[in-house]
Short mmCIF file of C-alpha atoms in Angstrom, two decimals:
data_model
loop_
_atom_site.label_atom_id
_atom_site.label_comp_id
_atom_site.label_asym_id
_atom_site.label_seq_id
_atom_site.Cartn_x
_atom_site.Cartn_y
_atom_site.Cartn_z
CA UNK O 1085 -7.46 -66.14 13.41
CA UNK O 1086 -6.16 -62.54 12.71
CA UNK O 1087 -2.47 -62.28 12.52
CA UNK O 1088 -0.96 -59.37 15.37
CA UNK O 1089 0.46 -57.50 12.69
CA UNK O 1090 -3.00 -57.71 10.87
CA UNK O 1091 -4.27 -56.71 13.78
CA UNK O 1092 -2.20 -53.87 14.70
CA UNK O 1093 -2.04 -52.40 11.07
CA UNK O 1094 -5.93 -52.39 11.53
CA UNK O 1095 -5.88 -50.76 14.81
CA UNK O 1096 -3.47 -47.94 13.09
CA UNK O 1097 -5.85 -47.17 9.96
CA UNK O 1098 -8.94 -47.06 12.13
CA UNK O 1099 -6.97 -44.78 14.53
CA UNK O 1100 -5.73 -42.67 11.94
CA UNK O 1101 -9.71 -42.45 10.71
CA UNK O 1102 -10.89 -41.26 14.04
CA UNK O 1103 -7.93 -39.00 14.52
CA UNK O 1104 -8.12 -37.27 11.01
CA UNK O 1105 -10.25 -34.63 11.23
CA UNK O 1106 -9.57 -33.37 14.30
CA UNK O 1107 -5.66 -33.09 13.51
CA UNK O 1108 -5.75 -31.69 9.99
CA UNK O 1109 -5.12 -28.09 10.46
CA UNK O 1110 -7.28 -26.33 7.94
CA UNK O 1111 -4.66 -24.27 5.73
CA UNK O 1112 -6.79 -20.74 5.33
CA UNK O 1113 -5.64 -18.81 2.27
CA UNK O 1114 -4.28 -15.51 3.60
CA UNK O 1115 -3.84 -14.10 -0.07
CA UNK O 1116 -7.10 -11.07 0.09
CA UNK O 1117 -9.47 -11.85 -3.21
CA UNK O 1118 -9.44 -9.86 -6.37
CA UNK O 1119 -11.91 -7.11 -5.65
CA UNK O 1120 -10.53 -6.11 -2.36
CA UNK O 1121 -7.21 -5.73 -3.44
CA UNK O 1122 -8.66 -3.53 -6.17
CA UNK O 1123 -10.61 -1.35 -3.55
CA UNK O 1124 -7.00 -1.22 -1.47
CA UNK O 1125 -5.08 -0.38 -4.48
CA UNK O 1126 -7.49 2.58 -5.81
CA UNK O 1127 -7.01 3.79 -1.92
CA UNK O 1128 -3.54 3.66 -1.73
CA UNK O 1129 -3.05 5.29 -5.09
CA UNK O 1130 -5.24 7.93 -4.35
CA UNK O 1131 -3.17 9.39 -1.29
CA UNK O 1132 0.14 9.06 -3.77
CA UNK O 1133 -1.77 10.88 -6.82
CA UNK O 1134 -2.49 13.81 -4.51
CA UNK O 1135 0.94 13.89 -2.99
CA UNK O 1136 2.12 14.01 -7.10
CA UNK O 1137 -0.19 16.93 -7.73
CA UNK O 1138 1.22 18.84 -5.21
CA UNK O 1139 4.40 19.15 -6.68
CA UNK O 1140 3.00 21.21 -10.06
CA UNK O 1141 2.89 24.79 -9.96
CA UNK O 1142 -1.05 25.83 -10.27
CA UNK O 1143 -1.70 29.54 -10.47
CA UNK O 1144 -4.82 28.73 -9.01
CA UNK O 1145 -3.89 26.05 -6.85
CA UNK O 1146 -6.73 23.51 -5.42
CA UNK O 1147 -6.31 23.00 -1.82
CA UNK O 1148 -8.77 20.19 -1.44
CA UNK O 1149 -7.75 18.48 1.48
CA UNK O 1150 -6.89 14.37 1.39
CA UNK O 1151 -9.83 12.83 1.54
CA UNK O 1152 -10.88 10.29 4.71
CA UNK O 1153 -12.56 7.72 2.71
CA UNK O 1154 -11.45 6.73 -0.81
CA UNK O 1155 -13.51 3.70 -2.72
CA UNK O 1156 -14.88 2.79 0.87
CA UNK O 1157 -11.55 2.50 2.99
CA UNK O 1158 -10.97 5.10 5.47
CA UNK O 1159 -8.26 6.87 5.82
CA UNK O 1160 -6.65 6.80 9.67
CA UNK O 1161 -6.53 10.11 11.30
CA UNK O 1162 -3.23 10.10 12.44
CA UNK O 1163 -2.18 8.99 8.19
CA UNK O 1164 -4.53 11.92 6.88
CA UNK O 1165 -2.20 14.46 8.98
CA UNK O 1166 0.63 12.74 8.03
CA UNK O 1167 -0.51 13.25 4.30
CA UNK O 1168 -1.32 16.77 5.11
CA UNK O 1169 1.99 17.60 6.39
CA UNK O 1170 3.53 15.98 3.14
CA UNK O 1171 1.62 17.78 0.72
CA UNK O 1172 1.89 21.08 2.19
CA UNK O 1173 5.85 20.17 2.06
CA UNK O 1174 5.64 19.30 -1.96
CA UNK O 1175 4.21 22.83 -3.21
CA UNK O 1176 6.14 24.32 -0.61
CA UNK O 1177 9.57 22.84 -1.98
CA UNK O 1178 11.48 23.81 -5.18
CA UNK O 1179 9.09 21.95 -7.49
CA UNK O 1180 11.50 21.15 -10.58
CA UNK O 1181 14.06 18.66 -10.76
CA UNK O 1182 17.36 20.67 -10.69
CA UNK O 1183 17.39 23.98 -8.88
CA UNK O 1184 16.47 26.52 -11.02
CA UNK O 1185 15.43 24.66 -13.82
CA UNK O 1186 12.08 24.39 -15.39
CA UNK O 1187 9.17 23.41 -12.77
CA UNK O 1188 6.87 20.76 -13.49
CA UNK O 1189 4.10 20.98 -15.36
CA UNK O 1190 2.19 17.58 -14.92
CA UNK O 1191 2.26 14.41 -12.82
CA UNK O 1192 0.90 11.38 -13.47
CA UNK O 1193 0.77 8.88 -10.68
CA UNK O 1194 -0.76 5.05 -10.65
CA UNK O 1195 0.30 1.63 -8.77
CA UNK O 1196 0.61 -2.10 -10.24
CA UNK O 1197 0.53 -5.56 -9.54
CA UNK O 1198 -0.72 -4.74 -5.99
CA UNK O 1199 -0.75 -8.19 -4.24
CA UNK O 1200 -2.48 -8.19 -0.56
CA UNK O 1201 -2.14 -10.45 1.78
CA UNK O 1202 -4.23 -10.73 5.27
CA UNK O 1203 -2.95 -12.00 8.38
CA UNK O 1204 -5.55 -11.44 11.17
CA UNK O 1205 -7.08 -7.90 11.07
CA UNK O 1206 -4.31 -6.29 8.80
CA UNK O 1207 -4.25 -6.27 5.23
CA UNK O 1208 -1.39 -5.37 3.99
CA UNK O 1209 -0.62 -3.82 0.13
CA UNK O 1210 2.52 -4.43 -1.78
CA UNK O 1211 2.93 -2.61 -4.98
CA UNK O 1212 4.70 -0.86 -7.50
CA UNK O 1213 4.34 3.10 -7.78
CA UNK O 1214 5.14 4.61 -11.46
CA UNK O 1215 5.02 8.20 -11.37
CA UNK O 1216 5.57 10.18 -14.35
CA UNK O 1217 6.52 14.22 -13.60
CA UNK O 1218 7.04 16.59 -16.44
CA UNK O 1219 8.82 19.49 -16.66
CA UNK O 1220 9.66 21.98 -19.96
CA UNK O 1221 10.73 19.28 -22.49
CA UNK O 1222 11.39 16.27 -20.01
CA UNK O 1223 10.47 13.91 -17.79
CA UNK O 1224 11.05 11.92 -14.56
CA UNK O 1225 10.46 8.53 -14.57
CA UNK O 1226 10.10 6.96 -11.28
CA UNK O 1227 9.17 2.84 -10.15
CA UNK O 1228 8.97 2.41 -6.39
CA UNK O 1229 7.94 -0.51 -4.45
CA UNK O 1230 5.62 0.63 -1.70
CA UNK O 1231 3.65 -1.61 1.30
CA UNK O 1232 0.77 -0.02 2.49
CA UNK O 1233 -1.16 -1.47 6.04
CA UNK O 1234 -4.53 -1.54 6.81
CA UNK O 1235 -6.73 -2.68 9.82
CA UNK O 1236 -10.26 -4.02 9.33
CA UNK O 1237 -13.09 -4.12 11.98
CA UNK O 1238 -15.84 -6.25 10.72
CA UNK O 1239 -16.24 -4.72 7.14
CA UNK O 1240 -14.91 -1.44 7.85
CA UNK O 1241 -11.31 -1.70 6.46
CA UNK O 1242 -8.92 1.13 7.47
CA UNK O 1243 -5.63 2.40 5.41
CA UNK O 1244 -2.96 2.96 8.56
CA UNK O 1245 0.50 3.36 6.90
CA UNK O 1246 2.42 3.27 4.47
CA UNK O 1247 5.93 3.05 3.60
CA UNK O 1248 8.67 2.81 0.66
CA UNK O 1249 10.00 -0.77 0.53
CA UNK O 1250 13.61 0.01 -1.84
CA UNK O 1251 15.92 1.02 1.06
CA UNK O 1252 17.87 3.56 -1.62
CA UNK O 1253 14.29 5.33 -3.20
CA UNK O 1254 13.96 8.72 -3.18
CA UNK O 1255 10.44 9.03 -4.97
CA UNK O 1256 9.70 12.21 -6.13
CA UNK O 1257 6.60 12.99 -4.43
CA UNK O 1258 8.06 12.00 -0.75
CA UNK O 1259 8.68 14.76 1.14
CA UNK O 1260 12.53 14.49 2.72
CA UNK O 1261 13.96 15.58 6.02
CA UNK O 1262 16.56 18.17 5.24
CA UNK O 1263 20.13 16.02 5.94
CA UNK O 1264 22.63 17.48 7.65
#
């Protein structure tokens, strides 16, 4: 004879057997793999590096637009006029540090430790922007954290916006609204 409290810890463990599976919520990884954030990062940088070279005088200046792809991502339409509008604003502006001073000469533009992290059908890009601009006999030394968002559709994956993350960053190679 099978004791009730035998009988109802068996009744729990085969419940909890049958119930199992079909209660365990599968935990999905949201962190994007290695290569991808690679292909993001080389995107993301692109659009800064361009923005960077804008700001040093070129007697001969390249106006290659931004491009729409980079490394496979698009670019959004509405970001690539956005872009546009910036970079016109950089060689447009006094392009040395102080007013009057020496202009640049060189800029050097890359971002690290990129970590992406997908949540539905946005990807988005958190990284660290060093820019380097020279000018006569110094330098501007610049780290910026910077979150960039992107949209995928099947395979096609789409760079939408981006933004600086330090509330008090001026980066060098933002344009700025005049303040009044």
């Amino acid at each position: 004879m099978v004791r009730p409290w035998l009988r109802a810890g068996l009744a729990l463990t085969a419940l909890a057997g049958v119930l199992a599976p079909s209660s365990a919520v599968r935990q999905v990884d949201p962190d994007v793999d290695a290569d991808v954030t690679r292909q993001l990062t080389i995107a993301a940088g692109t659009l800064l590096r361009h923005r960077s070279q804008a700001l040093v005088l070129k007697h001969h200046r390249d106006h290659a637009s931004a491009p729409s792809e980079v490394y496979g991502v698009r670019i959004s339409p509405r970001l690539a006029r956005s872009q546009e509008r910036a970079v016109r604003e950089l060689q447009n502006r006094n392009r040395a540090p102080v007013e009057g001073g020496p202009a640049y000469t060189g800029a050097r533009t890359s971002l690290d430790g990129g970590h992406a992290v997908r949540k539905g059908d946005r990807i988005t890009l958190e990284a660290v922007e060093n820019t380097v601009v020279r000018y006569g006999s110094g330098k501007v030394t610049q780290s910026v954290r910077r979150r960039f968002v992107f949209e995928t559709r099947g395979r096609e994956i789409t760079l939408v916006a981006e933004r600086v993350l330090d509330p008090d960053a001026r980066p060098v190679n933002d344009p700025f609204a005049p303040t009044r």
